[in-house]
Short mmCIF file of C-alpha atoms and ligand atoms in Angstrom, two decimals:
data_model
loop_
_atom_site.label_atom_id
_atom_site.label_comp_id
_atom_site.label_asym_id
_atom_site.label_seq_id
_atom_site.Cartn_x
_atom_site.Cartn_y
_atom_site.Cartn_z
CA UNK A 1 8.81 14.81 4.02
CA UNK A 2 8.38 14.93 0.25
CA UNK A 3 10.14 16.51 -2.77
CA UNK A 4 7.06 18.21 -4.28
CA UNK A 5 7.57 21.85 -4.09
CA UNK A 6 5.80 25.12 -5.21
CA UNK A 7 8.36 27.64 -6.31
CA UNK A 8 8.19 30.58 -8.74
CA UNK A 9 4.54 30.06 -9.28
CA UNK A 10 4.57 26.42 -10.16
CA UNK A 11 4.72 22.88 -8.69
CA UNK A 12 7.75 20.77 -9.12
CA UNK A 13 8.55 17.15 -8.48
CA UNK A 14 12.19 17.45 -7.58
CA UNK A 15 13.65 19.34 -10.56
CA UNK A 16 10.75 18.58 -12.97
CA UNK A 17 8.03 21.15 -13.53
CA UNK A 18 4.81 19.28 -13.29
CA UNK A 19 2.76 21.31 -15.75
CA UNK A 20 5.41 20.84 -18.58
CA UNK A 21 5.47 17.14 -17.57
CA UNK A 22 1.71 16.94 -17.94
CA UNK A 23 1.93 18.48 -21.40
CA UNK A 24 4.67 15.80 -22.31
CA UNK A 25 3.00 12.63 -20.95
CA UNK A 26 -0.62 13.63 -20.95
CA UNK A 27 -3.18 13.35 -18.07
CA UNK A 28 -4.23 11.73 -15.91
CA UNK A 29 -0.69 10.64 -14.85
CA UNK A 30 0.80 9.44 -11.69
CA UNK A 31 4.20 11.03 -10.80
CA UNK A 32 6.53 9.54 -8.21
CA UNK A 33 9.59 11.06 -6.68
CA UNK A 34 12.59 8.68 -6.40
CA UNK A 35 14.37 10.83 -3.78
CA UNK A 36 11.30 10.96 -1.49
CA UNK A 37 11.10 7.22 -1.57
CA UNK A 38 14.77 6.75 -0.85
CA UNK A 39 14.45 9.46 1.85
CA UNK A 40 11.64 7.67 3.63
CA UNK A 41 13.56 4.38 3.83
CA UNK A 42 16.58 6.24 5.13
CA UNK A 43 14.63 8.15 7.71
CA UNK A 44 12.80 4.93 8.87
CA UNK A 45 16.13 3.20 9.25
CA UNK A 46 17.54 6.13 11.23
CA UNK A 47 14.60 6.30 13.51
CA UNK A 48 14.82 2.66 14.45
CA UNK A 49 18.65 2.35 14.09
CA UNK A 50 19.39 0.83 17.45
CA UNK A 51 16.82 -1.91 16.87
CA UNK A 52 18.12 -2.79 13.44
CA UNK A 53 14.79 -3.89 12.08
CA UNK A 54 14.21 -5.92 8.95
CA UNK A 55 12.17 -3.63 6.80
CA UNK A 56 9.70 -5.40 4.51
CA UNK A 57 7.90 -2.92 2.30
CA UNK A 58 4.31 -3.80 1.75
CA UNK A 59 4.25 -4.17 -2.07
CA UNK A 60 0.44 -3.70 -2.21
CA UNK A 61 0.84 0.00 -1.57
CA UNK A 62 2.54 0.61 -4.93
CA UNK A 63 3.71 -2.40 -6.99
CA UNK A 64 5.27 -0.56 -10.02
CA UNK A 65 8.43 -2.52 -10.90
CA UNK A 66 10.62 0.59 -11.07
CA UNK A 67 9.39 1.62 -7.54
CA UNK A 68 10.01 -1.76 -6.21
CA UNK A 69 13.49 -1.85 -7.72
CA UNK A 70 14.37 1.33 -5.98
CA UNK A 71 13.18 -0.04 -2.59
CA UNK A 72 14.99 -3.41 -3.14
CA UNK A 73 18.15 -1.34 -3.94
CA UNK A 74 17.75 0.55 -0.70
CA UNK A 75 18.15 -2.89 0.98
CA UNK A 76 14.54 -3.51 1.95
CA UNK A 77 12.73 -6.88 1.91
CA UNK A 78 9.04 -7.10 1.02
CA UNK A 79 5.63 -8.03 2.52
CA UNK A 80 3.51 -9.78 -0.14
CA UNK A 81 -0.03 -11.02 -0.33
CA UNK A 82 -0.31 -13.02 -3.53
CA UNK A 83 1.58 -15.12 -6.07
CA UNK A 84 1.32 -12.03 -8.38
CA UNK A 85 3.18 -9.88 -5.88
CA UNK A 86 5.76 -12.62 -5.33
CA UNK A 87 6.53 -12.70 -8.95
CA UNK A 88 6.62 -8.88 -9.18
CA UNK A 89 8.99 -8.39 -6.24
CA UNK A 90 11.28 -11.10 -7.49
CA UNK A 91 11.48 -9.49 -10.92
CA UNK A 92 12.33 -6.22 -9.22
CA UNK A 93 15.33 -7.89 -7.60
CA UNK A 94 13.98 -8.77 -4.16
CA UNK A 95 16.06 -11.04 -1.90
CA UNK A 96 13.71 -13.96 -1.15
CA UNK A 97 15.28 -14.36 2.22
CA UNK A 98 13.59 -11.02 3.13
CA UNK A 99 10.14 -11.71 1.93
CA UNK A 100 7.20 -12.26 4.33
CA UNK A 101 4.02 -13.62 2.78
CA UNK A 102 0.84 -12.25 4.42
CA UNK A 103 -2.85 -12.56 3.65
CA UNK A 104 -5.77 -14.65 4.92
CA UNK A 105 -6.37 -16.65 1.66
CA UNK A 106 -3.22 -18.08 0.35
CA UNK A 107 -3.69 -20.93 -2.13
CA UNK A 108 -1.67 -24.21 -2.29
CA UNK A 109 -0.13 -22.94 -5.69
CA UNK A 110 0.91 -19.68 -4.08
CA UNK A 111 2.38 -21.53 -1.13
CA UNK A 112 4.35 -23.88 -3.41
CA UNK A 113 5.70 -20.97 -5.53
CA UNK A 114 6.80 -19.12 -2.41
CA UNK A 115 8.36 -22.13 -0.76
CA UNK A 116 10.33 -22.88 -3.96
CA UNK A 117 11.35 -19.15 -4.16
CA UNK A 118 12.72 -19.39 -0.59
CA UNK A 119 10.63 -16.72 1.20
CA UNK A 120 11.47 -16.11 4.84
CA UNK A 121 8.16 -16.74 6.35
CA UNK A 122 4.43 -17.23 5.75
CA UNK A 123 2.34 -15.11 8.16
CA UNK A 124 -0.12 -17.74 8.89
CA UNK A 125 -3.65 -16.56 9.94
CA UNK A 126 -5.67 -19.73 10.59
CA UNK A 127 -5.61 -23.47 11.53
CA UNK A 128 -6.51 -24.80 8.04
CA UNK A 129 -3.87 -22.48 6.46
CA UNK A 130 -1.27 -23.80 8.78
CA UNK A 131 -2.38 -27.42 7.95
CA UNK A 132 -2.29 -26.81 4.13
CA UNK A 133 1.12 -25.08 4.35
CA UNK A 134 2.53 -28.10 6.26
CA UNK A 135 1.04 -30.47 3.52
CA UNK A 136 2.57 -28.41 0.72
CA UNK A 137 5.94 -28.13 2.32
CA UNK A 138 5.98 -31.90 2.75
CA UNK A 139 4.94 -32.52 -0.77
CA UNK A 140 7.67 -30.26 -2.26
CA UNK A 141 10.26 -31.60 0.24
CA UNK A 142 11.33 -28.18 1.59
CA UNK A 143 10.71 -26.61 5.05
CA UNK A 144 8.58 -23.53 5.22
CA UNK A 145 9.21 -20.70 7.69
CA UNK A 146 6.10 -19.66 9.68
CA UNK A 147 5.12 -16.63 11.63
CA UNK A 148 1.67 -16.73 13.35
CA UNK A 149 -0.33 -13.69 12.82
CA UNK A 150 -2.12 -12.77 16.01
CA UNK A 151 -4.99 -10.43 16.41
CA UNK A 152 -4.18 -8.60 19.62
CA UNK A 153 -7.65 -7.01 19.95
CA UNK A 154 -6.43 -3.42 19.99
CA UNK A 155 -8.31 -0.48 18.44
CA UNK A 156 -5.90 1.46 16.12
CA UNK A 157 -8.40 4.29 15.94
CA UNK A 158 -8.42 4.64 12.12
CA UNK A 159 -11.19 4.24 9.47
CA UNK A 160 -13.23 1.12 10.06
CA UNK A 161 -12.39 -0.24 6.52
CA UNK A 162 -8.66 -0.32 7.30
CA UNK A 163 -8.86 -1.50 10.92
CA UNK A 164 -7.46 -5.13 11.17
CA UNK A 165 -6.57 -5.69 14.77
CA UNK A 166 -9.80 -5.96 16.50
CA UNK A 167 -11.48 -9.20 17.34
CA UNK A 168 -14.29 -8.76 14.92
CA UNK A 169 -11.83 -8.27 11.96
CA UNK A 170 -11.17 -11.28 9.73
CA UNK A 171 -7.34 -11.07 10.26
CA UNK A 172 -5.10 -13.24 12.54
CA UNK A 173 -6.02 -15.54 15.30
CA UNK A 174 -6.54 -14.48 18.94
CA UNK A 175 -3.58 -14.88 21.33
CA UNK A 176 -4.69 -18.10 22.92
CA UNK A 177 -5.25 -19.78 19.61
CA UNK A 178 -2.05 -18.23 18.29
CA UNK A 179 -0.09 -20.17 21.02
CA UNK A 180 -1.87 -23.41 20.05
CA UNK A 181 -0.99 -22.80 16.23
CA UNK A 182 2.52 -21.83 17.08
CA UNK A 183 3.12 -25.13 19.16
CA UNK A 184 1.56 -27.07 16.11
CA UNK A 185 4.10 -25.38 13.84
CA UNK A 186 6.95 -26.14 16.28
CA UNK A 187 5.88 -29.83 16.23
CA UNK A 188 5.61 -30.16 12.48
CA UNK A 189 8.55 -31.75 10.64
CA UNK A 190 8.42 -29.36 7.60
CA UNK A 191 7.51 -26.13 9.33
CA UNK A 192 9.87 -23.85 11.30
CA UNK A 193 8.35 -21.36 13.71
CA UNK A 194 10.34 -18.28 13.07
CA UNK A 195 8.24 -15.38 14.11
CA UNK A 196 5.07 -13.94 15.67
CA UNK A 197 3.42 -11.16 13.76
CA UNK A 198 0.54 -8.63 14.15
CA UNK A 199 -0.78 -5.94 11.95
CA UNK A 200 -3.54 -3.77 13.57
CA UNK A 201 -4.54 -1.37 10.74
CA UNK A 202 -3.49 1.26 8.34
CA UNK A 203 -3.05 5.07 8.48
CA UNK A 204 -2.56 4.81 12.29
CA UNK A 205 -1.84 8.20 13.74
CA UNK A 206 -1.40 7.32 17.42
CA UNK A 207 1.42 5.24 18.85
CA UNK A 208 -0.20 3.91 21.97
CA UNK A 209 -2.05 1.15 20.00
CA UNK A 210 1.21 -0.11 18.59
CA UNK A 211 2.70 -0.30 22.11
CA UNK A 212 -0.23 -2.39 23.27
CA UNK A 213 -0.18 -4.65 20.27
CA UNK A 214 3.56 -5.16 20.22
CA UNK A 215 3.56 -5.94 23.95
CA UNK A 216 0.94 -8.62 23.69
CA UNK A 217 2.70 -10.07 20.61
CA UNK A 218 6.05 -10.06 22.44
CA UNK A 219 4.64 -11.78 25.39
CA UNK A 220 3.39 -14.68 23.41
CA UNK A 221 6.68 -14.95 21.53
CA UNK A 222 8.66 -14.98 24.80
CA UNK A 223 6.39 -17.62 26.24
CA UNK A 224 7.07 -19.77 23.09
CA UNK A 225 10.73 -19.09 22.73
CA UNK A 226 12.11 -21.73 25.20
CA UNK A 227 10.46 -24.40 23.05
CA UNK A 228 11.07 -22.81 19.63
CA UNK A 229 14.67 -22.90 18.57
CA UNK A 230 13.96 -21.02 15.25
CA UNK A 231 11.93 -18.28 16.77
CA UNK A 232 13.85 -15.04 15.98
CA UNK A 233 11.31 -12.41 14.55
CA UNK A 234 8.75 -10.05 16.11
CA UNK A 235 6.79 -8.51 13.32
CA UNK A 236 4.73 -5.49 14.20
CA UNK A 237 3.29 -5.08 10.75
CA UNK A 238 2.80 -1.65 8.99
CA UNK A 239 0.17 0.94 9.31
CA UNK A 240 2.28 4.11 10.12
CA UNK A 241 0.24 7.18 9.28
CA UNK A 242 1.36 9.81 6.98
CA UNK A 243 0.24 13.46 6.46
CA UNK A 244 -2.71 13.97 4.06
CA UNK A 245 -4.44 16.97 5.39
CA UNK A 246 -2.28 18.42 8.11
CA UNK A 247 1.11 17.58 9.71
CA UNK A 248 -0.84 15.26 12.08
CA UNK A 249 1.06 11.95 11.70
CA UNK A 250 3.48 11.04 14.42
CA UNK A 251 7.19 11.44 13.61
CA UNK A 252 8.96 8.22 13.00
CA UNK A 253 11.02 8.54 16.08
CA UNK A 254 7.63 8.52 18.10
CA UNK A 255 6.73 5.07 16.55
CA UNK A 256 10.22 3.84 17.50
CA UNK A 257 10.05 5.40 20.98
CA UNK A 258 6.69 3.58 21.67
CA UNK A 259 8.08 0.15 20.92
CA UNK A 260 11.69 0.40 21.85
CA UNK A 261 11.27 -0.38 25.57
CA UNK A 262 9.14 -3.37 24.61
CA UNK A 263 11.40 -4.78 22.00
CA UNK A 264 14.93 -3.82 22.98
CA UNK A 265 16.79 -6.62 24.59
CA UNK A 266 14.03 -9.18 24.22
CA UNK A 267 16.15 -11.33 21.90
CA UNK A 268 13.90 -11.03 18.93
CA UNK A 269 14.59 -9.06 15.73
CA UNK A 270 11.85 -6.60 14.89
CA UNK A 271 10.23 -6.73 11.45
CA UNK A 272 8.39 -3.69 10.04
CA UNK A 273 5.98 -3.93 7.08
CA UNK A 274 5.47 -0.19 6.00
CA UNK A 275 3.74 0.53 2.77
CA UNK A 276 2.09 3.86 2.80
CA UNK A 277 4.84 5.49 4.92
CA UNK A 278 7.47 4.81 2.13
CA UNK A 279 5.49 5.68 -0.98
CA UNK A 280 2.39 7.63 0.06
CA UNK A 281 3.70 11.16 0.02
CA UNK A 282 6.06 10.26 -2.82
CA UNK A 283 3.35 10.54 -5.47
CA UNK A 284 0.96 13.00 -7.04
CA UNK A 285 -1.63 12.58 -9.75
CA UNK A 286 -1.92 15.14 -12.48
CA UNK A 287 -5.30 15.81 -13.88
CA UNK A 288 -6.55 18.37 -16.30
CA UNK A 289 -9.71 20.51 -15.72
CA UNK A 290 -12.18 19.65 -18.49
CA UNK A 291 -15.14 21.96 -17.47
CA UNK A 292 -16.38 24.28 -14.86
CA UNK A 293 -20.15 23.80 -13.94
CA UNK A 294 -22.33 25.69 -11.65
CA UNK A 295 -25.37 24.12 -10.28
CA UNK A 296 -27.34 26.53 -8.04
CA UNK A 297 -24.92 27.42 -5.22
CA UNK A 298 -22.81 24.41 -6.01
CA UNK A 299 -19.48 24.74 -8.00
CA UNK A 300 -18.27 21.75 -9.78
CA UNK A 301 -14.83 21.39 -11.38
CA UNK A 302 -14.85 18.36 -13.72
CA UNK A 303 -11.46 16.82 -14.35
CA UNK A 304 -10.14 14.02 -16.44
CA UNK A 305 -9.24 11.70 -13.52
CA UNK A 306 -11.92 9.84 -11.64
CA UNK A 307 -12.70 7.27 -8.96
CA UNK A 308 -11.30 4.50 -11.11
CA UNK A 309 -7.88 6.27 -10.88
CA UNK A 310 -8.09 7.28 -7.14
CA UNK A 311 -10.75 5.44 -5.19
CA UNK A 312 -9.57 6.55 -1.65
CA UNK A 313 -11.97 9.56 -1.33
CA UNK A 314 -15.02 7.49 -2.31
CA UNK A 315 -14.10 4.37 -0.40
CA UNK A 316 -12.51 5.63 2.85
CA UNK A 317 -13.51 9.31 2.82
CA UNK A 318 -9.75 9.93 2.07
CA UNK A 319 -8.59 13.46 1.93
CA UNK A 320 -6.00 14.41 -0.76
CA UNK A 321 -4.86 18.01 -1.15
CA UNK A 322 -5.53 19.35 -4.65
CA UNK A 323 -3.98 22.46 -6.12
CA UNK A 324 -3.27 23.92 -9.57
CA UNK A 325 0.21 23.20 -10.85
CA UNK A 326 0.60 26.81 -11.89
CA UNK A 327 -0.49 30.00 -10.12
CA UNK A 328 -0.68 31.14 -6.52
CA UNK A 329 1.07 28.84 -3.92
CA UNK A 330 -1.04 26.36 -1.98
CA UNK A 331 -2.15 27.17 1.49
CA UNK A 332 0.21 25.72 4.16
CA UNK A 333 -0.35 22.15 5.26
CA UNK A 334 -3.32 22.04 7.58
CA UNK A 335 -5.29 25.04 6.25
CA UNK A 336 -7.33 25.10 3.07
CA UNK A 337 -7.21 28.86 2.10
CA UNK A 338 -10.26 31.10 1.56
CA UNK A 339 -11.04 30.40 -2.02
CA UNK A 340 -14.59 29.36 -3.20
CA UNK A 341 -15.18 25.76 -2.51
CA UNK A 342 -15.77 23.26 -5.26
CA UNK A 343 -16.60 19.58 -5.68
CA UNK A 344 -13.73 18.30 -7.82
CA UNK A 345 -15.26 15.36 -9.67
CA UNK A 346 -14.34 12.99 -12.43
CA UNK A 347 -16.08 11.70 -15.61
CA UNK A 348 -17.32 8.39 -14.12
CA UNK A 349 -20.96 7.86 -14.19
CA UNK A 350 -21.31 7.55 -10.39
CA UNK A 351 -22.22 10.11 -7.79
CA UNK A 352 -19.42 8.57 -5.74
CA UNK A 353 -16.88 9.75 -8.36
CA UNK A 354 -15.23 12.69 -6.66
CA UNK A 355 -11.66 13.55 -5.64
CA UNK A 356 -12.74 16.15 -3.13
CA UNK A 357 -15.98 17.65 -1.80
CA UNK A 358 -16.45 21.36 -0.99
CA UNK A 359 -12.74 22.03 -1.37
CA UNK A 360 -11.51 25.65 -1.56
CA UNK A 361 -9.81 26.04 -4.93
CA UNK A 362 -8.80 29.15 -6.86
CA UNK A 363 -10.65 29.89 -10.11
CA UNK A 364 -9.58 27.37 -12.79
CA UNK A 365 -10.10 27.17 -16.56
CA UNK A 366 -10.43 24.14 -18.90
CA UNK A 367 -6.88 22.99 -19.67
CA UNK A 368 -5.49 23.86 -16.34
CA UNK A 369 -3.55 21.01 -14.68
CA UNK A 370 -4.21 20.18 -11.09
CA UNK A 371 -1.90 18.14 -8.74
CA UNK A 372 -3.71 15.68 -6.45
CA UNK A 373 -1.15 15.04 -3.65
CA UNK A 374 -0.14 12.09 -1.57
CA UNK A 375 -1.25 9.43 -4.05
CA UNK A 376 1.97 7.27 -4.04
CA UNK A 377 0.18 4.62 -2.01
CA UNK A 378 -3.08 2.78 -2.75
CA UNK A 379 -3.89 4.83 -5.84
CA UNK A 380 -2.53 3.24 -9.09
CA UNK A 381 -2.69 -0.28 -7.45
CA UNK A 382 -6.44 0.22 -6.69
CA UNK A 383 -7.11 1.58 -10.16
CA UNK A 384 -9.62 -0.06 -12.53
CA UNK A 385 -10.91 0.32 -16.15
CA UNK A 386 -14.51 1.19 -14.98
CA UNK A 387 -16.33 3.00 -17.67
CA UNK A 388 -13.65 1.64 -20.04
CA UNK A 389 -11.20 4.24 -18.95
CA UNK A 390 -7.59 3.74 -19.81
CA UNK A 391 -5.27 3.24 -16.78
CA UNK A 392 -2.95 6.39 -16.55
CA UNK A 393 0.87 6.17 -17.03
CA UNK A 394 3.22 6.14 -14.09
CA UNK A 395 6.22 8.44 -14.19
CA UNK A 396 9.36 8.24 -11.96
CA UNK A 397 11.21 11.47 -11.40
CA UNK A 398 14.83 11.38 -10.13
CA UNK A 399 16.43 14.87 -9.99
CA UNK A 400 15.77 16.77 -13.12
CA UNK A 401 15.02 13.73 -15.17
CA UNK A 402 11.97 11.43 -15.55
CA UNK A 403 11.11 7.96 -16.91
CA UNK A 404 7.75 6.73 -17.96
CA UNK A 405 7.74 3.46 -15.89
CA UNK A 406 4.26 2.29 -16.93
CA UNK A 407 2.74 3.25 -20.26
CA UNK A 408 -0.82 4.63 -20.64
CA UNK A 409 -3.11 1.87 -21.58
CA UNK A 410 -4.43 1.93 -25.13
CA UNK A 411 -7.94 1.13 -26.46
CA UNK A 412 -6.53 -2.21 -27.70
CA UNK A 413 -5.41 -3.18 -24.14
CA UNK A 414 -8.90 -2.72 -22.91
CA UNK A 415 -10.15 -5.61 -25.10
CA UNK A 416 -7.04 -7.65 -25.40
CA UNK A 417 -8.29 -10.44 -23.07
CA UNK A 418 -11.64 -10.80 -24.58
CA UNK A 419 -12.81 -13.39 -27.15
CA UNK A 420 -15.92 -13.66 -29.28
CA UNK A 421 -18.30 -16.44 -27.95
CA UNK A 422 -17.65 -18.37 -31.15
CA UNK A 423 -16.14 -21.55 -29.70
CA UNK A 424 -18.52 -22.90 -27.07
CA UNK A 425 -17.52 -26.27 -25.52
CA UNK A 426 -18.97 -28.72 -23.09
CA UNK A 427 -17.48 -29.19 -19.63
CA UNK A 428 -14.52 -31.65 -19.73
CA UNK A 429 -13.73 -31.15 -23.44
CA UNK A 430 -10.36 -29.60 -24.19
CA UNK A 431 -10.35 -26.10 -25.57
CA UNK A 432 -9.38 -27.57 -28.94
CA UNK A 433 -12.58 -29.64 -29.23
CA UNK A 434 -15.39 -27.33 -30.15
CA UNK A 435 -19.00 -28.27 -30.10
CA UNK A 436 -21.17 -26.52 -32.67
N1 LLP B 501 1.12 -5.46 6.49
C1 LLP B 501 -0.07 -6.11 6.28
C2 LLP B 501 -0.31 -7.41 6.81
C3 LLP B 501 -1.09 -5.33 5.73
O1 LLP B 501 -2.27 -5.80 5.48
C4 LLP B 501 -0.80 -3.99 5.28
C5 LLP B 501 -1.91 -3.18 4.59
C6 LLP B 501 0.56 -3.44 5.42
C7 LLP B 501 1.42 -4.23 6.06
C8 LLP B 501 0.89 -2.13 5.00
O2 LLP B 501 0.09 -1.16 5.70
P1 LLP B 501 0.56 0.46 5.53
O3 LLP B 501 1.87 0.58 6.10
O4 LLP B 501 0.57 0.75 3.95
O5 LLP B 501 -0.56 1.19 6.21
N2 LLP B 501 -6.13 0.74 0.72
C9 LLP B 501 -6.15 1.27 2.03
C10 LLP B 501 -5.15 0.65 2.89
C11 LLP B 501 -5.21 -0.80 3.05
C12 LLP B 501 -4.06 -1.42 3.74
C13 LLP B 501 -4.04 -2.91 3.68
N3 LLP B 501 -3.09 -3.52 4.48
C14 LLP B 501 -6.02 2.86 1.92
O6 LLP B 501 -5.94 3.36 0.77
O7 LLP B 501 -5.94 3.53 2.94
#
């Protein structure tokens, strides 16, 4: 479901015409729909209603403060993976008691900040991490909630770069070691074992792997429960697929139906960590055609957005629908239409800089604005300044109004953090003592 619609010959985000918006804020620009984001949270709640899950939105998918605020206002908690994300979600109004802290490489400083903020649990992924967490909790004199992240060795059947639940992936610990770690947490004075967690991958379009992973995770939790008075959460992670190319992602009710028989009545509250599902189809990227170029039989459309603004096609062979914001309506979801195919490429000096390869596209002229669909997740957050390109603005649309919720960067922003090498110093000298 999304609120981007082609009507009367042009694309709209809710009540805002995208071409006119592009003229006003410039391109490239990311445009998010508030009602789509709210709608996804509501539909997720509805699908899982009888299980009353704790929904912890994965902030890594889209961390814009205005987006996070919308999601916090909808009552969600957050899944975070760094001290930066912790600060960000707190600034957006997150309830610390609904924050889960994931990631294989948390530092002592990040642990301390999160304990002091009062996060619900750390999703612990290794023995040394558990040990360090125990030390930090002891030092700051506050208990830390723990969920053990297990790797259930299930193939989620998604792209190999976003598979996390197989034995050869760096994430989690196997079930046997998970039990050992959990018992260590139970025995520790300053640690509270509150959950068992798994996350098997991202953009998963089959429900069966979830059922397998959740069942294995639940069985471990139930084995531990008699000895773990604080154990109350069963966290099945995120990864729910969305439509990019066709209507091929399962309906939310199908995910719920797969796990309901495993979870219902087991005495543990379900935690969900959706990222893409909430924001993925709630964003488009607007980009202007710079040039048409024909090279033999090959048609190139060169646009002003590149792999630094949307890396998913280059990195994961990600597919994003692309269509002019004005003109004929796009082909229905799942078909590409019969127009002449083009490689839609950006200005970055890399052959991997493309938004689409051999994609049917109506004739376009320099100055035309294209909409790149389904870029609400893992687009702006994965952006870079490569080739000294300015990061685009982010715009949030709500009804027939919009707000620029991140400005376009300026040339000055690009160099703000840099210094001339005028003040060399020797190791150990304070930054004030310069050595000439
Ligand atoms: N929980 C954990 C522990 C995660 O590692 C992730 C995503 C999520 C939840 C949220 O997954 P989601 O519901 O969004 O699939 N950049 C890649 C996706 C990387 C996902 C990383 N972890 C992409 O653009 O496809």
